[in-house]
Coordinates of C-alpha atoms in Angstrom, one line a residue:
M215 CA 122.7 83.2 77.8
V216 CA 123.2 79.7 76.0
F217 CA 126.1 77.6 77.5
G218 CA 128.3 74.5 75.7
Q219 CA 131.1 73.4 74.8
V220 CA 133.5 73.4 71.2
V221 CA 134.6 69.8 71.4
I222 CA 137.8 69.2 69.3
G223 CA 141.3 67.3 69.1
P224 CA 143.3 65.4 66.9
P225 CA 141.3 61.9 65.2
G226 CA 141.2 59.0 67.5
S227 CA 140.9 61.6 70.5
G228 CA 137.7 60.3 71.5
K229 CA 135.5 63.5 70.6
T230 CA 132.8 61.6 69.2
T231 CA 132.7 59.5 72.7
Y232 CA 132.8 62.4 74.3
C233 CA 129.9 64.0 73.1
N234 CA 127.7 61.2 73.5
G235 CA 129.1 60.1 77.3
M236 CA 129.0 64.2 77.9
S237 CA 125.5 64.3 76.6
Q238 CA 124.4 61.6 78.9
F239 CA 126.0 62.8 81.8
L240 CA 124.3 66.6 81.7
S241 CA 120.9 64.9 80.8
L242 CA 121.3 62.8 84.4
I243 CA 121.9 65.8 85.9
G244 CA 118.9 68.0 84.6
R245 CA 120.5 69.6 81.6
K246 CA 118.8 69.7 78.3
V247 CA 121.4 69.2 75.9
A248 CA 121.5 69.6 72.1
V249 CA 124.5 68.1 70.1
I250 CA 125.6 69.6 66.9
N251 CA 127.4 67.8 64.6
L252 CA 129.4 69.6 62.5
D253 CA 131.7 66.6 61.3
P254 CA 131.0 65.7 57.7
A255 CA 133.2 62.7 57.8
N256 CA 131.3 61.9 61.0
D257 CA 128.6 58.9 59.5
A258 CA 128.2 56.7 62.0
L259 CA 126.8 58.9 65.2
P260 CA 126.3 57.3 68.5
Y261 CA 124.4 60.0 69.7
E262 CA 120.8 61.7 68.3
C263 CA 122.4 65.1 67.2
A264 CA 119.8 67.9 67.0
V265 CA 121.5 69.4 63.7
N266 CA 123.4 67.5 61.5
I267 CA 125.9 69.3 58.9
E268 CA 125.3 66.5 56.7
D269 CA 121.8 67.9 55.9
L270 CA 123.9 71.1 54.1
I271 CA 127.1 69.5 53.1
K272 CA 128.7 65.6 53.2
L273 CA 132.5 64.9 52.9
S274 CA 131.9 62.3 50.3
D275 CA 130.0 64.5 47.6
V276 CA 132.8 67.2 47.7
M277 CA 135.6 64.6 47.2
M278 CA 133.9 63.4 44.5
E279 CA 132.8 66.6 42.9
H280 CA 136.1 68.3 43.2
S281 CA 138.7 65.4 43.2
L282 CA 139.6 66.3 46.7
G283 CA 141.0 64.5 49.1
P284 CA 139.7 64.0 53.2
N285 CA 141.6 66.8 54.1
G286 CA 141.0 69.0 51.3
G287 CA 137.9 67.9 51.7
L288 CA 137.2 68.9 55.1
V289 CA 138.5 72.5 54.3
Y290 CA 136.0 72.5 51.9
C291 CA 133.2 71.8 53.8
M292 CA 134.3 73.9 56.9
D293 CA 134.8 77.1 54.1
Y294 CA 130.8 76.4 52.9
L295 CA 129.7 76.2 56.6
E296 CA 131.1 79.6 56.7
K297 CA 129.7 81.2 54.0
N298 CA 126.3 79.2 54.9
I299 CA 126.3 80.7 58.2
D300 CA 122.9 81.7 58.1
W301 CA 121.8 77.8 57.8
L302 CA 123.0 77.0 60.9
Q303 CA 122.1 79.8 63.0
S304 CA 118.5 79.0 61.6
K305 CA 119.1 75.1 62.9
L306 CA 120.2 76.6 66.7
E307 CA 117.8 79.3 66.8
P308 CA 114.9 77.3 68.1
L309 CA 116.8 75.7 70.8
L310 CA 118.2 78.7 72.2
K311 CA 115.8 78.9 75.0
D312 CA 116.8 76.0 77.1
H313 CA 119.2 73.9 75.6
Y314 CA 123.1 73.2 76.4
F315 CA 125.1 72.6 73.2
L316 CA 128.1 70.2 72.8
F317 CA 129.6 70.9 68.8
D318 CA 131.3 68.3 67.6
F319 CA 133.9 69.2 65.2
P320 CA 136.5 67.5 62.6
G321 CA 139.3 65.9 63.8
Q322 CA 141.7 67.9 61.3
V323 CA 143.8 69.7 63.5
E324 CA 144.7 72.4 60.8
L325 CA 141.5 73.6 61.0
F326 CA 141.7 75.0 64.7
F327 CA 145.2 76.7 64.8
L328 CA 145.8 77.5 61.2
H329 CA 142.8 77.8 59.0
S330 CA 140.5 80.4 59.5
S331 CA 136.9 78.8 58.8
A332 CA 136.1 76.9 61.8
K333 CA 137.0 80.0 64.3
S334 CA 134.8 82.0 62.2
V335 CA 132.1 80.3 62.4
I336 CA 132.5 79.9 66.0
M337 CA 132.9 83.6 66.5
R338 CA 130.3 84.4 64.4
L339 CA 127.4 82.4 66.0
I340 CA 129.4 83.5 69.6
K341 CA 128.2 87.3 68.6
K342 CA 125.2 86.8 66.7
L343 CA 123.7 83.8 69.1
D344 CA 124.9 85.3 72.5
L345 CA 126.7 82.0 72.9
R346 CA 129.1 81.1 75.9
L347 CA 131.4 78.8 74.7
T348 CA 134.2 76.6 76.1
A349 CA 137.0 75.1 73.8
V350 CA 137.6 71.0 75.0
H351 CA 140.7 70.2 73.4
L352 CA 140.8 66.2 73.3
V353 CA 144.4 64.2 73.0
D354 CA 144.9 61.2 73.4
A355 CA 146.6 60.1 77.0
H356 CA 148.8 57.3 75.3
L357 CA 151.0 60.4 74.2
C358 CA 152.7 60.9 77.2
S359 CA 154.1 57.3 77.1
D360 CA 156.5 59.0 74.1
P361 CA 158.1 62.0 74.9
G362 CA 158.7 63.4 71.6
K363 CA 154.4 62.9 70.8
Y364 CA 154.0 64.6 74.1
V365 CA 155.8 67.3 73.3
S366 CA 154.2 67.7 69.7
A367 CA 151.0 67.2 71.9
L368 CA 151.8 70.5 73.9
L369 CA 153.1 72.6 71.1
L370 CA 149.3 71.5 69.0
S371 CA 147.3 72.6 72.5
L372 CA 149.4 75.9 72.7
S373 CA 148.9 76.3 69.0
T374 CA 144.9 75.8 69.4
M375 CA 144.7 78.0 72.4
L376 CA 146.7 81.0 71.0
H377 CA 144.4 80.7 67.5
M378 CA 140.7 79.8 69.4
E379 CA 140.9 82.5 71.5
L380 CA 138.2 81.0 73.8
P381 CA 137.7 79.6 77.6
H382 CA 139.9 76.7 76.9
I383 CA 140.6 73.1 78.8
N384 CA 142.6 71.2 77.4
V385 CA 141.9 67.1 78.4
L386 CA 144.4 63.8 78.4
S387 CA 141.3 61.5 77.5
K388 CA 140.9 57.9 77.7
I389 CA 143.0 57.8 80.8
D390 CA 141.8 54.7 81.9
L391 CA 143.8 53.0 78.8
I392 CA 147.1 54.8 79.6
E393 CA 149.2 51.9 81.7
N394 CA 148.1 49.8 78.3
Y395 CA 151.0 52.0 76.1
G396 CA 153.9 51.4 78.9
K397 CA 155.4 52.6 81.8
L398 CA 155.7 56.4 82.1
A399 CA 159.0 58.0 82.6
F400 CA 157.2 60.2 85.2
N401 CA 154.4 60.6 87.9
L402 CA 151.3 61.7 86.0
D403 CA 151.1 64.8 87.6
F404 CA 154.7 65.7 85.5
Y405 CA 152.1 65.6 82.5
T406 CA 149.3 67.2 83.6
D407 CA 151.0 70.0 85.4
V408 CA 153.7 70.2 82.2
Q409 CA 156.5 70.4 84.9
D410 CA 160.6 70.9 84.0
L411 CA 160.2 70.2 80.3
S412 CA 164.0 69.8 80.6
Y413 CA 163.6 66.3 82.4
L414 CA 162.2 64.9 78.8
Q415 CA 165.4 65.6 77.2
Y416 CA 167.3 62.4 78.3
H417 CA 164.5 60.5 77.3
L418 CA 164.2 62.0 74.1
D419 CA 168.0 61.3 73.6
Q420 CA 167.6 57.5 73.7
D421 CA 165.6 57.7 70.7
P422 CA 167.6 58.1 67.7
R423 CA 165.1 59.2 65.3
S424 CA 164.6 62.5 67.9
A425 CA 167.7 62.6 69.2
K426 CA 169.2 64.3 65.9
Y427 CA 166.8 67.1 66.4
R428 CA 167.9 68.0 70.1
K429 CA 168.2 71.6 69.3
L430 CA 165.2 71.7 67.8
T431 CA 163.1 70.1 70.8
K432 CA 164.7 72.3 73.0
E433 CA 163.7 75.2 71.2
L434 CA 160.3 74.1 71.4
C435 CA 159.9 73.1 74.9
D436 CA 161.7 76.5 75.8
V437 CA 158.6 78.0 73.5
I438 CA 155.9 76.0 75.5
E439 CA 157.4 76.7 78.9
D440 CA 157.7 80.9 77.9
Y441 CA 154.0 81.0 77.4
S442 CA 153.4 79.1 80.8
L443 CA 149.5 78.2 79.2
V444 CA 149.5 74.6 78.8
N445 CA 147.9 72.0 81.2
F446 CA 145.8 69.2 81.3
T447 CA 143.0 67.5 83.2
T448 CA 142.4 64.0 82.5
L449 CA 139.2 62.0 81.8
D450 CA 137.6 58.7 81.7
I451 CA 134.7 59.4 80.1
Q452 CA 132.7 56.0 81.8
D453 CA 133.4 57.4 85.4
K454 CA 131.1 59.4 86.6
E455 CA 133.5 61.4 89.2
S456 CA 135.8 61.9 86.4
V457 CA 133.3 63.6 84.5
G458 CA 131.9 65.2 87.1
N459 CA 135.2 66.8 87.5
L460 CA 135.6 67.9 84.3
V461 CA 132.0 69.5 84.5
K462 CA 133.2 71.8 86.9
Q463 CA 135.6 73.0 85.3
I464 CA 134.0 74.2 82.2
D465 CA 131.5 75.3 84.1
K466 CA 133.7 78.2 85.9
S467 CA 135.1 78.6 82.4
N468 CA 132.2 79.7 80.3
G469 CA 130.4 81.5 82.9
Y470 CA 127.6 79.0 83.6
I471 CA 127.7 78.8 87.4
F472 CA 127.3 82.4 87.6
A473 CA 124.4 82.2 85.7
G474 CA 121.4 83.9 87.0
I475 CA 123.6 85.4 90.0
D476 CA 122.9 88.8 91.1
A477 CA 126.0 89.8 93.0
S478 CA 129.2 91.9 93.5
A479 CA 132.8 91.5 91.8
V480 CA 133.7 90.1 95.7
E481 CA 130.8 87.2 95.5
F482 CA 131.7 86.3 91.9
S483 CA 135.4 85.2 93.3
K484 CA 134.1 83.7 96.4
I485 CA 131.9 81.3 93.7
A486 CA 134.7 80.9 91.4
I487 CA 137.4 79.4 93.9
R488 CA 134.9 77.6 96.3
D489 CA 133.7 74.1 95.7
V490 CA 130.1 74.2 94.5
D491 CA 127.5 72.4 95.6
W492 CA 126.9 71.1 91.8
E493 CA 123.3 69.6 90.8
Y494 CA 125.1 66.3 89.7
Y495 CA 125.7 65.4 93.2
K496 CA 122.1 65.7 94.1
A497 CA 121.2 63.9 91.0
A498 CA 123.7 61.2 91.8
A499 CA 122.4 60.7 95.3
V500 CA 118.9 60.7 94.2
Q501 CA 119.6 58.1 91.4
E502 CA 121.6 55.5 93.8
K503 CA 118.5 56.1 96.4
Y504 CA 116.1 54.8 93.8
I505 CA 118.7 51.9 93.0
K506 CA 118.5 51.0 96.9
D507 CA 114.8 51.1 96.9
D508 CA 114.7 49.0 94.0
D509 CA 116.9 46.6 95.4
N510 CA 115.3 46.3 98.7
L511 CA 112.1 45.5 97.1
D512 CA 113.4 42.8 95.1
S513 CA 115.1 41.5 98.2
K514 CA 111.6 41.7 99.8
E515 CA 109.8 40.1 97.1
S516 CA 112.3 37.3 96.5

């Protein structure tokens, strides 16, 4: 079995930065990572990718040849990738033996709650290559400072969860910058746990732009609460503890922690709910020991 993450989210939510930071973190704890860039608009990659969709198709060429805008061009590229899935499969097969996959997808949200090509690509790879993938849906944490945008983010997250049909984790990214956009109306737990959304109504009514859509907003909130599926975890990609906590959740959702374990259903249940002794903490302890040893050596030499 091969494990990995499907990294999705709106433009500006930090997907590429996430893939770069997550790949470094996973390498630190001993996993061999392959980052697969499937965003044809991403022409400035901060990480070294094992597979790049630009080797198959380029967004700029599609826009020029077919007189399409960026959105239409991205849809065309995903359709083209679906029809040429054998190309992607052949690129991934040599990596299956010992790699953990990070799929960096485009930021066009329609691809993940409306259009079928991206979902078809993922499902066909899962079936053909026996992948165990978790969808990591990034949402910029600054949306919490605006009740209307927060409700939109909830609706987008719910729609994406229902459409993708994968183990799914919603993430409030850039949580370290959240205070830069103003004081939150409620504690952070209110936004991560998606508590009683009726409390947002008062704040929505204060904005003349959203007050006239009061009834529509209430109905949308009712839909979100009726499904009761959406919640968020927080992430500061530069904080190793924050990244480590997210990795724990991802590994539970896609079954990584169960790999190689031959046990009964009862034992699996125990592993799923307890705090596992993660290899990250072992690696971090070793790294800190080397840093201290180097500091002691430098002080002795001086």
